[in-house]
């Protein structure tokens, strides 16, 4: 994607290889140079044109004039001594902040990244929304969260979840471009089977995403089995209600064959009764899907609470009603900070 900064320079990390090739050819360079540069950027993790040692000094100067290569600054790094989880607070080039979390699973390292600086969606239990919305992240800024964490930790990252700050489907074009770059075989070459995208339920975009058949896993932040409870927790439900959301989910599954994962943050007294479990079973019964129960993370601005024992009980209720449900594993418990909490501390 062609994006220029305030000085008219092109954001090189957001360019797909064919786009980079055509810009270089316009500059009078041979097409193979684009491949070399793309390799430096996406495989070798170069942060600066001066590191591209197989290019002439003259070409590196030209690249500096024509392109910008913005890096992320690691403001804070919290490392769990329990399970190798690392939480990063990054500063963007315009001074705003976003978060990423690097997690270790048996099959490798997965990173949770942010897609926007802040969020407009207003979910009541979420810290990302409290600090307010600033702007969409560029494809390069989503990729940089991965490349910076990889460089800093020395760990190869082979999975990504779009579940950090922001609503990915509210930044659709940039997210799709990011996914293309992430999976490009000349670049990071990440399999999109190892990528999950989580949404609060922007229904028209779910249909659009389905048409692209990317092979990613779609996670739906459901959090309630009926419209009254869901609208009270998530304002988006007043725009696209549960019935419309489920219709879009069924369409997504029918087109992609990918099983949808429903996120359910369990909140004491709001969505954790046996009747809630029954309503959920009625809503999702017969649909090939998975329910992920998360004891709600405490955030200091809200009084919502839950615990693992309650989550386990709710999971058992769902399983006895025939649903496929698990309680999400807790990673980095000793560095726990609910999504958006670190950014919140850094915003005035
Ligand atoms: N905007 C997207 C992705 C970012 S939020 C979405 O809504 O899905 C990632 C997940 O964390 C969502 O399921 C969100 O509902 C959940 N979440 C946010 N705050 C939480 C909290 N305090 N406790 C538990 N889950 C939370």
Short mmCIF file of C-alpha atoms and ligand atoms in Angstrom, two decimals:
data_model
loop_
_atom_site.label_atom_id
_atom_site.label_comp_id
_atom_site.label_asym_id
_atom_site.label_seq_id
_atom_site.Cartn_x
_atom_site.Cartn_y
_atom_site.Cartn_z
CA UNK A 1 0.00 0.00 0.00
CA UNK A 2 1.33 3.44 -0.98
CA UNK A 3 1.42 5.76 2.07
CA UNK A 4 3.47 8.95 2.30
CA UNK A 5 4.63 10.83 5.39
CA UNK A 6 4.55 14.58 6.04
CA UNK A 7 7.79 14.98 4.03
CA UNK A 8 6.40 13.16 1.00
CA UNK A 9 8.46 10.03 1.63
CA UNK A 10 6.90 6.62 1.00
CA UNK A 11 6.39 4.22 3.92
CA UNK A 12 8.60 1.41 2.57
CA UNK A 13 7.52 -1.30 5.02
CA UNK A 14 3.88 -0.97 3.93
CA UNK A 15 4.75 -1.69 0.27
CA UNK A 16 4.13 -5.11 -1.23
CA UNK A 17 7.02 -6.48 -3.27
CA UNK A 18 5.48 -5.62 -6.66
CA UNK A 19 4.81 -2.07 -5.46
CA UNK A 20 8.38 -1.68 -4.21
CA UNK A 21 9.64 -3.09 -7.51
CA UNK A 22 7.73 -0.54 -9.56
CA UNK A 23 8.94 2.38 -7.42
CA UNK A 24 12.55 1.22 -7.76
CA UNK A 25 12.23 0.74 -11.51
CA UNK A 26 10.85 4.31 -11.72
CA UNK A 27 13.98 5.39 -9.84
CA UNK A 28 16.07 3.76 -12.56
CA UNK A 29 17.08 0.67 -10.55
CA UNK A 30 17.02 -2.99 -11.60
CA UNK A 31 14.00 -5.00 -10.34
CA UNK A 32 16.21 -7.46 -8.39
CA UNK A 33 17.18 -4.60 -6.06
CA UNK A 34 13.59 -4.55 -4.78
CA UNK A 35 13.89 -8.21 -3.79
CA UNK A 36 17.14 -7.53 -1.93
CA UNK A 37 15.62 -4.60 -0.05
CA UNK A 38 12.40 -6.51 0.71
CA UNK A 39 14.55 -9.32 2.12
CA UNK A 40 16.44 -6.88 4.37
CA UNK A 41 13.21 -5.40 5.64
CA UNK A 42 11.05 -8.46 6.11
CA UNK A 43 13.48 -11.35 6.63
CA UNK A 44 16.67 -9.86 8.04
CA UNK A 45 14.95 -7.29 10.24
CA UNK A 46 16.91 -4.23 9.06
CA UNK A 47 15.91 -1.07 10.90
CA UNK A 48 17.91 1.31 8.79
CA UNK A 49 19.03 1.56 5.15
CA UNK A 50 22.66 1.76 6.32
CA UNK A 51 22.43 -1.91 7.37
CA UNK A 52 21.74 -3.00 3.77
CA UNK A 53 25.36 -3.79 3.03
CA UNK A 54 24.86 -5.37 -0.40
CA UNK A 55 23.59 -2.03 -1.77
CA UNK A 56 25.88 0.79 -2.86
CA UNK A 57 26.23 3.81 -0.57
CA UNK A 58 24.72 5.88 -3.38
CA UNK A 59 21.58 3.74 -3.57
CA UNK A 60 21.23 3.78 0.22
CA UNK A 61 21.29 7.59 0.09
CA UNK A 62 18.61 7.56 -2.59
CA UNK A 63 16.48 5.21 -0.48
CA UNK A 64 16.79 7.57 2.48
CA UNK A 65 15.47 10.44 0.40
CA UNK A 66 12.61 8.56 -1.20
CA UNK A 67 11.40 6.33 1.65
CA UNK A 68 10.78 6.46 5.37
CA UNK A 69 11.43 3.52 7.65
CA UNK A 70 9.93 4.29 11.03
CA UNK A 71 10.86 2.09 13.92
CA UNK A 72 9.01 1.48 17.15
CA UNK A 73 10.65 2.42 20.42
CA UNK A 74 10.33 -0.05 23.29
CA UNK A 75 9.12 2.13 26.19
CA UNK A 76 8.46 -0.66 28.59
CA UNK A 77 9.13 -4.39 28.59
CA UNK A 78 7.56 -6.65 31.21
CA UNK A 79 8.79 -10.23 31.29
CA UNK A 80 7.00 -13.02 33.11
CA UNK A 81 9.28 -15.25 35.12
CA UNK A 82 6.58 -17.94 35.08
CA UNK A 83 6.14 -18.68 31.38
CA UNK A 84 8.28 -16.46 29.11
CA UNK A 85 5.44 -14.09 28.27
CA UNK A 86 6.76 -10.64 27.37
CA UNK A 87 4.56 -7.57 27.26
CA UNK A 88 5.81 -4.60 25.23
CA UNK A 89 4.70 -0.99 25.35
CA UNK A 90 5.84 0.65 22.12
CA UNK A 91 6.05 4.32 21.28
CA UNK A 92 4.96 5.17 17.72
CA UNK A 93 6.73 7.82 15.64
CA UNK A 94 4.02 10.39 16.48
CA UNK A 95 4.38 9.79 20.23
CA UNK A 96 1.32 7.63 20.82
CA UNK A 97 1.62 4.16 22.34
CA UNK A 98 0.48 0.62 21.56
CA UNK A 99 0.97 -2.76 23.21
CA UNK A 100 1.98 -6.24 22.08
CA UNK A 101 2.30 -9.47 24.04
CA UNK A 102 4.67 -12.28 23.05
CA UNK A 103 3.48 -15.69 24.26
CA UNK A 104 5.04 -19.14 24.20
CA UNK A 105 3.01 -22.21 23.25
CA UNK A 106 4.16 -25.78 22.56
CA UNK A 107 4.05 -25.11 18.81
CA UNK A 108 6.04 -21.87 18.95
CA UNK A 109 5.81 -18.16 19.70
CA UNK A 110 2.65 -16.20 19.04
CA UNK A 111 2.32 -12.45 19.33
CA UNK A 112 -0.79 -10.47 20.19
CA UNK A 113 -0.67 -7.13 18.35
CA UNK A 114 -2.58 -3.85 18.36
CA UNK A 115 -4.35 -2.61 15.23
CA UNK A 116 -5.26 0.93 16.32
CA UNK A 117 -3.91 3.49 18.79
CA UNK A 118 -6.92 3.36 21.10
CA UNK A 119 -10.41 2.16 20.24
CA UNK A 120 -13.80 3.70 19.42
CA UNK A 121 -15.93 0.69 20.26
CA UNK A 122 -16.63 1.55 23.89
CA UNK A 123 -16.90 -1.97 25.38
CA UNK A 124 -17.56 -1.41 29.06
CA UNK A 125 -15.00 -3.90 30.42
CA UNK A 126 -12.10 -2.89 28.16
CA UNK A 127 -9.25 -0.56 29.13
CA UNK A 128 -8.32 0.14 25.48
CA UNK A 129 -11.41 2.19 24.96
CA UNK A 130 -11.09 4.28 28.15
CA UNK A 131 -7.91 6.00 26.97
CA UNK A 132 -9.74 7.06 23.81
CA UNK A 133 -9.16 6.60 20.08
CA UNK A 134 -6.24 8.32 18.41
CA UNK A 135 -5.75 6.78 14.97
CA UNK A 136 -5.53 3.67 12.81
CA UNK A 137 -2.21 1.86 12.65
CA UNK A 138 -0.50 1.50 9.27
CA UNK A 139 0.42 -1.93 7.89
CA UNK A 140 4.07 -1.10 8.64
CA UNK A 141 3.26 -0.34 12.28
CA UNK A 142 1.51 -3.70 12.72
CA UNK A 143 4.45 -5.52 11.12
CA UNK A 144 6.96 -3.55 13.20
CA UNK A 145 5.35 -4.79 16.42
CA UNK A 146 6.27 -8.31 15.30
CA UNK A 147 9.72 -7.52 13.90
CA UNK A 148 10.71 -5.48 16.96
CA UNK A 149 9.60 -8.17 19.40
CA UNK A 150 11.40 -10.81 17.35
CA UNK A 151 14.61 -8.79 17.31
CA UNK A 152 14.41 -7.88 20.98
CA UNK A 153 13.58 -11.36 22.26
CA UNK A 154 15.68 -13.36 19.80
CA UNK A 155 12.65 -15.66 19.44
CA UNK A 156 11.22 -16.64 16.05
CA UNK A 157 7.54 -15.69 15.93
CA UNK A 158 5.28 -17.99 13.94
CA UNK A 159 1.79 -16.96 14.94
CA UNK A 160 -0.11 -13.71 15.44
CA UNK A 161 -3.40 -12.73 17.02
CA UNK A 162 -5.05 -9.40 16.28
CA UNK A 163 -6.42 -9.03 19.78
CA UNK A 164 -4.47 -6.12 21.23
CA UNK A 165 -5.62 -2.51 21.32
CA UNK A 166 -8.13 -1.53 18.63
CA UNK A 167 -10.83 -3.04 16.46
CA UNK A 168 -9.19 -4.69 13.41
CA UNK A 169 -12.33 -4.54 11.25
CA UNK A 170 -12.55 -0.78 11.91
CA UNK A 171 -9.14 -0.51 10.18
CA UNK A 172 -9.97 -2.96 7.42
CA UNK A 173 -7.77 -1.96 4.47
CA UNK A 174 -4.62 -1.54 6.55
CA UNK A 175 -5.22 -4.87 8.30
CA UNK A 176 -5.74 -6.73 5.02
CA UNK A 177 -2.56 -5.18 3.58
CA UNK A 178 -0.70 -6.16 6.77
CA UNK A 179 -1.92 -9.78 6.44
CA UNK A 180 -0.71 -9.90 2.81
CA UNK A 181 2.72 -8.60 3.81
CA UNK A 182 2.93 -10.95 6.80
CA UNK A 183 2.18 -14.00 4.66
CA UNK A 184 4.17 -13.02 1.57
CA UNK A 185 6.54 -15.83 0.69
CA UNK A 186 9.44 -13.47 -0.05
CA UNK A 187 8.91 -11.90 3.38
CA UNK A 188 8.05 -13.23 6.82
CA UNK A 189 6.04 -16.02 5.13
CA UNK A 190 3.75 -16.59 8.11
CA UNK A 191 0.98 -19.07 7.43
CA UNK A 192 -2.38 -17.34 7.86
CA UNK A 193 -3.59 -20.55 9.49
CA UNK A 194 -1.55 -19.32 12.46
CA UNK A 195 -3.29 -15.94 12.53
CA UNK A 196 -6.48 -15.05 14.42
CA UNK A 197 -8.47 -11.87 14.07
CA UNK A 198 -10.79 -10.84 16.87
CA UNK A 199 -13.75 -8.53 16.34
CA UNK A 200 -16.50 -7.04 18.46
CA UNK A 201 -18.81 -7.73 15.49
CA UNK A 202 -18.75 -5.20 12.65
CA UNK A 203 -21.10 -7.27 10.54
CA UNK A 204 -20.59 -5.86 6.99
CA UNK A 205 -16.84 -6.31 7.37
CA UNK A 206 -17.28 -9.96 8.43
CA UNK A 207 -18.98 -10.58 5.06
CA UNK A 208 -16.14 -8.80 3.25
CA UNK A 209 -13.53 -10.77 5.15
CA UNK A 210 -15.28 -14.04 4.31
CA UNK A 211 -15.10 -13.21 0.59
CA UNK A 212 -11.31 -12.85 0.82
CA UNK A 213 -10.96 -16.47 2.05
CA UNK A 214 -7.67 -15.74 3.77
CA UNK A 215 -7.58 -18.87 5.94
CA UNK A 216 -7.34 -16.94 9.20
CA UNK A 217 -9.32 -17.87 12.31
CA UNK A 218 -12.11 -15.48 13.14
CA UNK A 219 -12.76 -14.80 16.83
CA UNK A 220 -15.98 -13.10 17.80
CA UNK A 221 -16.12 -11.18 21.07
CA UNK A 222 -19.60 -12.31 22.05
CA UNK A 223 -19.55 -11.96 25.86
CA UNK A 224 -23.33 -12.27 26.28
CA UNK A 225 -26.05 -14.61 25.00
CA UNK A 226 -28.87 -12.04 24.60
CA UNK A 227 -29.24 -8.55 23.14
CA UNK A 228 -30.13 -6.77 26.39
CA UNK A 229 -27.01 -7.95 28.22
CA UNK A 230 -24.77 -7.58 25.18
CA UNK A 231 -25.94 -4.05 24.35
CA UNK A 232 -25.29 -3.01 27.94
CA UNK A 233 -21.70 -4.29 27.71
CA UNK A 234 -20.93 -3.57 24.05
CA UNK A 235 -22.40 -0.52 22.26
CA UNK A 236 -21.75 -2.15 18.85
CA UNK A 237 -24.62 -4.54 19.62
CA UNK A 238 -27.08 -1.65 19.21
CA UNK A 239 -25.85 -1.30 15.63
CA UNK A 240 -25.50 -5.00 14.72
CA UNK A 241 -27.44 -7.28 17.05
CA UNK A 242 -26.75 -10.91 17.92
CA UNK A 243 -29.04 -12.31 15.20
CA UNK A 244 -27.30 -10.30 12.46
CA UNK A 245 -23.91 -11.25 13.91
CA UNK A 246 -24.76 -14.96 13.94
CA UNK A 247 -25.99 -14.77 10.34
CA UNK A 248 -22.64 -13.26 9.32
CA UNK A 249 -20.77 -15.95 11.29
CA UNK A 250 -22.68 -18.72 9.57
CA UNK A 251 -21.87 -17.13 6.21
CA UNK A 252 -18.17 -16.87 7.17
CA UNK A 253 -18.09 -20.56 8.08
CA UNK A 254 -19.98 -21.66 4.99
CA UNK A 255 -17.57 -19.79 2.72
CA UNK A 256 -14.25 -20.48 4.45
CA UNK A 257 -14.84 -23.77 6.31
CA UNK A 258 -12.95 -22.21 9.24
CA UNK A 259 -14.43 -22.90 12.65
CA UNK A 260 -15.26 -19.68 14.50
CA UNK A 261 -14.12 -19.05 18.04
CA UNK A 262 -16.45 -17.13 20.36
CA UNK A 263 -14.84 -15.17 23.19
CA UNK A 264 -16.82 -14.94 26.40
CA UNK A 265 -15.41 -12.76 29.20
CA UNK A 266 -17.17 -14.04 32.29
CA UNK A 267 -18.38 -11.25 34.58
CA UNK A 268 -19.85 -12.00 37.99
CA UNK A 269 -23.58 -11.30 38.16
CA UNK A 270 -23.85 -10.18 34.53
CA UNK A 271 -23.42 -13.14 32.20
CA UNK A 272 -22.47 -16.13 34.38
CA UNK A 273 -25.75 -17.79 35.41
CA UNK A 274 -27.06 -21.19 34.38
CA UNK A 275 -29.74 -19.37 32.34
CA UNK A 276 -26.97 -17.53 30.49
CA UNK A 277 -25.31 -20.87 29.72
CA UNK A 278 -28.64 -22.22 28.46
CA UNK A 279 -29.22 -19.18 26.25
CA UNK A 280 -25.68 -19.51 24.87
CA UNK A 281 -26.24 -23.20 24.14
CA UNK A 282 -29.44 -22.33 22.30
CA UNK A 283 -27.69 -19.62 20.29
CA UNK A 284 -24.63 -21.66 19.30
CA UNK A 285 -25.95 -25.25 19.45
CA UNK A 286 -25.41 -27.14 16.19
CA UNK A 287 -22.94 -24.56 14.85
CA UNK A 288 -19.41 -25.89 14.41
CA UNK A 289 -17.63 -23.49 16.74
CA UNK A 290 -15.65 -23.12 19.91
CA UNK A 291 -16.32 -21.03 23.04
CA UNK A 292 -13.36 -19.53 24.84
CA UNK A 293 -14.19 -18.44 28.39
CA UNK A 294 -12.00 -15.76 29.94
CA UNK A 295 -12.41 -14.68 33.57
CA UNK A 296 -12.78 -10.92 33.04
CA UNK A 297 -9.52 -9.05 33.70
CA UNK A 298 -9.92 -6.44 36.38
CA UNK A 299 -9.33 -2.90 35.21
CA UNK A 300 -9.08 -0.20 37.79
CA UNK A 301 -11.77 2.06 36.28
CA UNK A 302 -14.46 -0.68 36.53
CA UNK A 303 -15.74 -2.98 39.25
CA UNK A 304 -16.23 -6.11 37.10
CA UNK A 305 -14.90 -9.29 38.69
CA UNK A 306 -14.61 -12.99 37.99
CA UNK A 307 -12.28 -15.85 38.80
CA UNK A 308 -10.99 -19.07 37.29
CA UNK A 309 -13.22 -21.27 39.44
CA UNK A 310 -16.32 -19.49 38.11
CA UNK A 311 -14.98 -19.78 34.56
CA UNK A 312 -14.42 -23.50 35.06
CA UNK A 313 -17.98 -23.95 36.41
CA UNK A 314 -19.43 -22.03 33.45
CA UNK A 315 -17.36 -24.10 31.05
CA UNK A 316 -18.72 -27.30 32.62
CA UNK A 317 -22.27 -26.01 32.22
CA UNK A 318 -21.65 -25.28 28.53
CA UNK A 319 -20.04 -28.67 27.93
CA UNK A 320 -22.95 -30.43 29.62
CA UNK A 321 -25.26 -28.50 27.26
CA UNK A 322 -23.31 -29.85 24.30
CA UNK A 323 -21.05 -26.90 23.43
CA UNK A 324 -17.36 -27.10 22.71
CA UNK A 325 -15.86 -24.82 25.41
CA UNK A 326 -12.55 -24.20 27.13
CA UNK A 327 -11.24 -21.75 29.72
CA UNK A 328 -8.46 -19.67 28.22
CA UNK A 329 -5.05 -20.47 29.64
CA UNK A 330 -3.63 -17.62 31.70
CA UNK A 331 -0.24 -16.48 30.48
CA UNK A 332 2.00 -13.99 32.19
CA UNK A 333 -0.10 -13.89 35.35
CA UNK A 334 2.68 -12.11 37.24
CA UNK A 335 2.81 -9.26 34.68
CA UNK A 336 -0.92 -9.15 34.18
CA UNK A 337 -2.20 -5.89 32.90
CA UNK A 338 -5.52 -5.99 31.08
CA UNK A 339 -5.43 -5.09 27.40
CA UNK A 340 -4.86 -1.36 27.01
CA UNK A 341 -3.86 -0.81 30.62
CA UNK A 342 -0.22 0.08 29.92
CA UNK A 343 -1.14 2.56 27.20
CA UNK A 344 -3.72 4.06 29.56
CA UNK A 345 -0.97 4.77 32.12
CA UNK A 346 1.12 6.54 29.47
CA UNK A 347 -1.61 8.78 28.03
CA UNK A 348 -2.15 12.05 29.85
N1 LIG B 1 -11.62 -5.12 19.20
C1 LIG B 1 -11.40 -6.52 19.04
C2 LIG B 1 -10.02 -6.99 19.45
C3 LIG B 1 -9.38 -6.40 20.66
S1 LIG B 1 -9.94 -6.86 22.24
C4 LIG B 1 -12.48 -7.29 19.76
O1 LIG B 1 -13.35 -6.69 20.36
O2 LIG B 1 -12.50 -8.50 19.65
C5 LIG B 1 -9.40 -8.52 22.46
C6 LIG B 1 -10.31 -9.35 23.32
O3 LIG B 1 -10.15 -9.01 24.71
C7 LIG B 1 -11.79 -9.16 23.02
O4 LIG B 1 -12.45 -10.40 23.08
C8 LIG B 1 -12.24 -8.26 24.15
O5 LIG B 1 -13.61 -8.29 24.32
C9 LIG B 1 -11.42 -8.84 25.30
N2 LIG B 1 -11.29 -8.00 26.48
C10 LIG B 1 -11.15 -6.67 26.56
N3 LIG B 1 -11.07 -6.27 27.84
C11 LIG B 1 -11.15 -7.38 28.59
C12 LIG B 1 -11.14 -7.62 29.99
N4 LIG B 1 -11.04 -6.62 30.87
N5 LIG B 1 -11.23 -8.90 30.40
C13 LIG B 1 -11.34 -9.92 29.51
N6 LIG B 1 -11.36 -9.75 28.20
C14 LIG B 1 -11.28 -8.50 27.74
#
